[in-house]
Amino acid sequence: VLGGGARGATAECRELAEELGAVLVTSANGKGVVDERHPLSLGVSLHVPAVQKALGDCDVVLAVGTELAESDLWAAPPDSLGGTLIRVDVDPAQMYAGVAADIALVGDARVCLREVLRAVAAWPDRPQAPDPDSNTPVFVREVLDERDTATAARDARWLPYLRVIRETLDEDAVLISDSAQCCYYGALPHLPVGPRGRFLHPTGFGTLGYALPAAVGVKAAQPERQVVALSGDGGLQFSVQELATAVQLQLPLPVVVFDNGGYGEIRDEMTARGDTPVGVDLPPVDLPALCRAYGGAGEHAPTPDALAAALARALRTPGPTLITVPEETPV
């Protein structure tokens, strides 16, 4: 289990997983520590019931640089994770927060994992790691299939657009997400990232309006890298005035907004409870026109092909380009 504290130990995390044939799963902060297309990776799925059940069946769980907190698990932490829980963290206080460690390794993730790798190499009569055609990758695919089948109807509205974003961007691109359904249900599990890239998500308080100002900051700090903000229309309007800052910088910055006409998560929760949705629908706003009013560019992308073309243009255009994608309501 990899969290944001494993970021400096990407090579060691991958090597240890391959040596042991161990399944990898990350928190939102650990997204991309090991390439999410690796056959042993479950990606950002720590919060998924099928994955939590699989963890509960494990003999040993090694958690690296993660709090194992409610914001990681999307639920109150259980009393235990599997059999023996080994935790690696630079902060000794974390060993007994969330889920208490059975074995505590306090220190830098890279240093600790190098020592673990040495111990594994010296392990007498160590079982051989399974080959790529073994049951472990099959197990990974089965768990991912279970995860995706359960949410297929909900997630179908985002998947074609997320595929286009992945195909268009460089491997070292930085994606910044908002607290939006298209991000935590869509991009976190379904837009794969590797160790060269980064995916920044407002974990914890789920801050609305995070994506745009954070993307401006990243692009200002690393102007040579592709930077893209992902948001919903509700969250964007918490900080939409930061388009002015992006215009001043004149650095290419695509802002992709999935527009569902309001606060979709709260609307869906009200509907699920049998309540009449109240205070969750926003009047239509021509967001691309608003970006143009600030001095940037703006486009509507009603299809994945249109998004691909608009995103390619935005990556070459100085200043922000706001691209809206109409979000279909799932059946």
Coordinates of C-alpha atoms in Angstrom, one line a residue:
V1 CA 0.0 0.0 0.0
L2 CA 1.7 3.2 -1.2
G3 CA 0.9 6.7 -0.1
G4 CA 2.4 10.1 -0.9
G5 CA 5.3 9.4 1.5
A6 CA 6.5 6.7 -1.0
R7 CA 7.1 9.3 -3.7
G8 CA 10.9 9.3 -3.3
A9 CA 11.1 5.5 -3.4
T10 CA 9.5 4.7 -6.7
A11 CA 12.3 2.3 -7.8
E12 CA 12.4 0.5 -4.5
C13 CA 8.6 0.1 -4.4
R14 CA 8.5 -1.5 -7.8
E15 CA 11.5 -3.7 -7.2
L16 CA 10.1 -5.0 -3.9
A17 CA 6.7 -5.7 -5.4
E18 CA 8.3 -7.6 -8.3
E19 CA 10.7 -9.6 -6.0
L20 CA 7.7 -10.7 -3.9
G21 CA 5.0 -10.8 -6.5
A22 CA 3.1 -8.5 -4.3
V23 CA 0.0 -6.6 -5.4
L24 CA 0.3 -2.8 -5.3
V25 CA -2.5 -0.4 -4.3
T26 CA -2.2 3.3 -3.6
S27 CA -4.0 6.1 -1.9
A28 CA -4.9 9.2 -3.9
N29 CA -1.6 10.8 -2.7
G30 CA 0.3 7.8 -3.8
K31 CA -1.1 7.8 -7.4
G32 CA 1.6 7.0 -9.9
V33 CA 4.4 6.1 -7.4
V34 CA 4.6 2.9 -9.5
D35 CA 3.2 3.0 -13.0
E36 CA -0.5 2.3 -12.8
R37 CA -0.3 0.2 -15.9
H38 CA 2.1 -2.3 -14.2
P39 CA 0.5 -5.8 -14.1
L40 CA 0.7 -5.8 -10.3
S41 CA -1.0 -2.5 -9.8
L42 CA -4.5 -1.9 -8.6
G43 CA -3.9 1.9 -8.9
V44 CA -5.9 4.3 -6.7
S45 CA -8.2 1.7 -5.2
L46 CA -7.5 1.7 -1.5
H47 CA -11.1 2.9 -0.9
V48 CA -12.8 0.2 -3.0
P49 CA -14.7 -2.5 -1.1
A50 CA -13.3 -5.3 -3.3
V51 CA -9.8 -4.1 -2.6
Q52 CA -10.3 -3.7 1.1
K53 CA -11.7 -7.2 1.2
A54 CA -8.6 -8.4 -0.6
L55 CA -6.4 -6.6 1.9
G56 CA -8.3 -8.3 4.7
D57 CA -7.4 -11.7 3.3
C58 CA -3.6 -10.9 3.1
D59 CA -1.1 -12.6 5.4
V60 CA 1.1 -9.4 5.3
V61 CA 0.4 -5.8 4.3
L62 CA 3.3 -3.4 3.9
A63 CA 2.1 0.2 4.0
V64 CA 4.6 2.9 2.9
G65 CA 4.2 6.6 3.5
T66 CA 0.4 6.6 4.1
E67 CA -1.7 7.6 7.0
L68 CA -4.3 4.9 6.4
A69 CA -6.8 7.6 7.4
E70 CA -10.4 8.0 6.7
S71 CA -9.5 10.3 3.7
D72 CA -7.5 7.4 2.2
L73 CA -10.0 4.7 2.9
W74 CA -13.2 6.7 2.3
A75 CA -14.5 5.2 5.6
A76 CA -13.5 4.9 9.2
P77 CA -10.2 2.9 9.4
P78 CA -10.7 -0.8 10.4
D79 CA -9.2 -2.3 13.5
S80 CA -6.7 -4.2 11.2
L81 CA -5.6 -4.7 7.6
G82 CA -5.0 -8.4 6.9
G83 CA -2.7 -10.4 9.1
T84 CA 0.6 -8.6 10.0
L85 CA 0.7 -4.8 9.2
I86 CA 4.2 -3.4 8.6
R87 CA 4.2 0.4 8.3
V88 CA 7.0 2.6 6.9
D89 CA 6.8 6.2 7.8
V90 CA 9.2 9.1 8.6
D91 CA 6.9 10.2 11.4
P92 CA 6.8 7.8 14.4
A93 CA 3.4 9.2 15.5
Q94 CA 1.8 7.8 12.3
M95 CA 2.6 4.2 13.3
Y96 CA -0.4 4.1 15.6
A97 CA -2.7 6.5 13.7
G98 CA -5.4 5.1 11.4
V99 CA -4.5 1.4 11.6
A100 CA -1.9 0.5 14.2
A101 CA 1.3 -1.1 13.0
D102 CA 2.3 -4.6 14.1
I103 CA 5.8 -3.8 12.9
A104 CA 7.0 -0.2 12.8
L105 CA 9.8 0.9 10.5
V106 CA 10.5 4.6 11.2
G107 CA 12.5 6.4 8.6
D108 CA 12.8 7.6 5.0
A109 CA 10.9 5.3 2.7
R110 CA 13.8 4.8 0.3
V111 CA 16.2 4.0 3.1
C112 CA 13.8 1.6 4.8
L113 CA 12.8 -0.2 1.6
R114 CA 16.5 -0.7 0.6
E115 CA 17.0 -2.4 3.9
V116 CA 13.9 -4.6 3.3
L117 CA 15.2 -5.5 -0.1
R118 CA 18.5 -6.6 1.4
A119 CA 16.7 -8.7 3.9
V120 CA 14.6 -10.3 1.2
A121 CA 17.7 -11.1 -0.8
A122 CA 19.3 -12.8 2.2
W123 CA 16.1 -14.7 3.1
P124 CA 16.9 -18.4 3.2
D125 CA 14.6 -20.7 1.3
R126 CA 12.6 -17.6 0.0
P127 CA 9.8 -18.6 -2.2
Q128 CA 10.4 -17.6 -5.8
A129 CA 8.4 -14.6 -7.0
P130 CA 5.7 -15.6 -9.5
D131 CA 6.4 -14.9 -13.1
P132 CA 4.3 -12.4 -15.1
D133 CA 1.9 -15.2 -16.3
S134 CA 1.2 -16.3 -12.7
N135 CA -2.0 -16.0 -10.7
T136 CA -1.1 -12.6 -9.2
P137 CA -1.6 -10.5 -12.3
V138 CA -4.8 -12.5 -12.9
F139 CA -6.0 -11.7 -9.4
V140 CA -5.2 -8.0 -10.1
R141 CA -7.3 -8.1 -13.2
E142 CA -10.2 -9.9 -11.4
V143 CA -10.2 -7.3 -8.6
L144 CA -10.1 -4.4 -11.1
D145 CA -12.9 -6.0 -13.1
E146 CA -15.0 -6.3 -9.9
R147 CA -14.3 -2.6 -9.1
D148 CA -15.1 -1.4 -12.6
T149 CA -18.2 -3.5 -13.0
A150 CA -19.7 -2.1 -9.9
T151 CA -19.3 1.5 -11.1
A152 CA -19.6 1.0 -14.9
A153 CA -22.9 2.9 -15.4
R154 CA -21.7 5.8 -13.3
D155 CA -18.2 6.1 -14.8
A156 CA -19.1 5.6 -18.5
R157 CA -19.7 9.4 -19.0
W158 CA -16.0 10.2 -18.2
L159 CA -14.0 7.3 -19.6
P160 CA -13.8 8.3 -23.3
Y161 CA -12.7 11.8 -22.3
L162 CA -10.1 10.6 -19.8
R163 CA -8.6 8.2 -22.4
V164 CA -8.2 11.2 -24.8
I165 CA -6.5 13.2 -22.0
R166 CA -4.1 10.4 -21.3
E167 CA -3.3 9.9 -25.0
T168 CA -2.7 13.6 -25.6
L169 CA -0.5 14.4 -22.7
D170 CA 3.2 13.6 -22.2
E171 CA 4.2 11.0 -19.6
D172 CA 5.7 13.8 -17.3
A173 CA 2.6 15.9 -17.4
V174 CA 1.1 17.2 -14.2
L175 CA -2.7 16.9 -13.7
I176 CA -4.4 18.8 -10.9
S177 CA -7.9 17.7 -9.9
D178 CA -10.7 19.4 -8.0
S179 CA -13.1 17.9 -5.6
A180 CA -15.4 16.8 -8.5
Q181 CA -17.0 13.6 -9.5
C182 CA -15.1 13.5 -12.7
C183 CA -11.9 13.5 -10.7
Y184 CA -12.5 11.3 -7.6
Y185 CA -14.8 8.8 -9.4
G186 CA -13.3 9.3 -12.9
A187 CA -9.6 10.4 -13.1
L188 CA -8.3 8.9 -9.9
P189 CA -9.0 5.3 -10.8
H190 CA -9.3 5.5 -14.6
L191 CA -6.6 8.0 -15.8
P192 CA -3.3 6.1 -15.4
V193 CA -0.1 7.9 -14.3
G194 CA 3.5 6.8 -14.0
P195 CA 6.3 7.9 -11.8
R196 CA 7.4 10.6 -14.3
G197 CA 4.0 12.3 -14.1
R198 CA 2.2 13.8 -11.1
F199 CA -1.5 13.9 -10.1
L200 CA -2.4 16.4 -7.4
H201 CA -5.7 15.9 -5.6
P202 CA -7.3 17.8 -2.7
T203 CA -7.2 14.9 -0.3
G204 CA -8.5 15.4 3.2
F205 CA -10.9 18.3 3.2
G206 CA -12.0 17.8 -0.4
T207 CA -11.5 21.5 -1.1
L208 CA -13.7 22.9 -3.9
G209 CA -11.9 25.3 -6.2
Y210 CA -8.4 23.7 -5.7
A211 CA -7.6 22.7 -9.3
L212 CA -7.2 26.1 -11.0
P213 CA -5.0 28.0 -8.5
A214 CA -2.9 24.9 -7.9
A215 CA -2.4 24.5 -11.6
V216 CA -1.4 28.1 -12.0
G217 CA 1.2 27.6 -9.2
V218 CA 2.6 24.4 -10.7
K219 CA 2.8 25.9 -14.2
A220 CA 4.6 29.0 -12.8
A221 CA 7.1 26.7 -11.0
Q222 CA 7.7 24.3 -13.9
P223 CA 6.8 26.1 -17.1
E224 CA 8.5 23.5 -19.2
R225 CA 6.0 20.7 -18.2
Q226 CA 2.5 20.2 -19.5
V227 CA 0.1 21.2 -16.7
V228 CA -3.7 20.5 -16.9
A229 CA -6.4 21.4 -14.4
L230 CA -9.5 19.1 -14.2
S231 CA -12.6 20.4 -12.5
G232 CA -16.4 20.5 -12.4
D233 CA -18.4 23.6 -13.1
G234 CA -19.4 24.0 -9.4
G235 CA -15.9 23.7 -8.0
L236 CA -14.3 25.9 -10.6
Q237 CA -16.5 28.8 -9.7
F238 CA -15.1 28.9 -6.2
S239 CA -11.8 30.2 -7.7
V240 CA -12.6 31.1 -11.3
Q241 CA -11.1 34.6 -10.8
E242 CA -7.7 33.0 -10.8
L243 CA -8.0 32.9 -14.6
A244 CA -6.8 36.5 -14.4
T245 CA -3.5 35.4 -12.8
A246 CA -3.1 32.7 -15.5
V247 CA -3.7 35.3 -18.2
Q248 CA -1.0 37.5 -16.7
L249 CA 1.5 34.7 -16.7
Q250 CA 0.8 33.9 -20.4
L251 CA 1.8 30.3 -19.9
P252 CA -0.2 27.5 -21.7
L253 CA -2.7 26.1 -19.2
P254 CA -5.6 23.9 -20.3
V255 CA -8.5 24.0 -17.8
V256 CA -10.9 21.1 -18.6
V257 CA -14.3 21.5 -16.9
F258 CA -16.9 18.7 -16.8
D259 CA -20.1 20.6 -16.7
N260 CA -23.1 19.0 -15.0
G261 CA -24.9 22.2 -14.1
G262 CA -24.2 22.3 -10.4
Y263 CA -23.0 20.2 -7.5
G264 CA -23.5 16.7 -8.8
E265 CA -22.3 14.8 -5.8
I266 CA -24.7 16.6 -3.4
R267 CA -27.5 16.3 -5.9
D268 CA -26.9 12.5 -6.3
E269 CA -26.8 12.1 -2.5
M270 CA -30.1 13.9 -2.1
T271 CA -31.7 11.8 -4.8
A272 CA -30.4 8.6 -3.3
R273 CA -32.0 9.5 0.0
G274 CA -35.3 10.2 -1.7
D275 CA -35.1 13.9 -1.1
T276 CA -35.9 16.5 -3.7
P277 CA -32.6 18.2 -4.7
V278 CA -32.4 21.7 -3.3
G279 CA -29.7 24.3 -3.8
V280 CA -27.6 22.2 -6.1
D281 CA -28.4 23.4 -9.6
L282 CA -26.5 26.4 -11.0
P283 CA -27.8 28.6 -13.8
P284 CA -26.0 28.0 -17.1
V285 CA -22.7 29.9 -17.4
D286 CA -20.8 30.1 -20.7
L287 CA -17.5 29.3 -19.0
P288 CA -15.3 29.5 -22.2
A289 CA -16.8 32.9 -22.8
L290 CA -15.9 33.9 -19.3
C291 CA -12.3 32.8 -19.9
R292 CA -12.2 34.9 -23.1
A293 CA -13.5 37.8 -21.1
Y294 CA -10.5 37.5 -18.8
G295 CA -8.2 37.5 -21.9
G296 CA -7.7 33.8 -22.3
A297 CA -9.2 31.3 -24.7
G298 CA -12.3 29.0 -24.5
E299 CA -13.9 26.2 -26.3
H300 CA -16.7 23.7 -25.9
A301 CA -15.8 20.0 -26.5
P302 CA -19.0 18.0 -26.9
T303 CA -17.1 14.8 -28.0
P304 CA -13.9 13.1 -27.1
D305 CA -12.4 14.0 -30.6
A306 CA -13.3 17.6 -30.0
L307 CA -11.6 17.5 -26.6
A308 CA -8.4 16.0 -28.2
A309 CA -8.3 18.8 -30.7
A310 CA -9.0 21.5 -28.1
L311 CA -6.5 20.1 -25.6
A312 CA -3.8 20.0 -28.3
R313 CA -4.5 23.7 -29.2
A314 CA -4.5 24.7 -25.5
L315 CA -1.1 23.2 -24.9
R316 CA 0.3 25.5 -27.6
T317 CA -1.7 28.7 -26.7
P318 CA -0.2 31.2 -24.3
G319 CA -2.5 31.8 -21.3
P320 CA -5.4 29.7 -20.0
T321 CA -7.8 27.8 -22.3
L322 CA -11.0 26.8 -20.6
I323 CA -12.6 23.7 -22.3
T324 CA -16.0 22.6 -21.2
V325 CA -17.2 19.0 -21.6
P326 CA -21.0 18.4 -21.2
E327 CA -21.4 15.7 -18.6
E328 CA -24.2 13.2 -19.4
T329 CA -26.3 12.0 -16.5
P330 CA -25.8 8.2 -16.1
V331 CA -28.7 5.9 -16.6

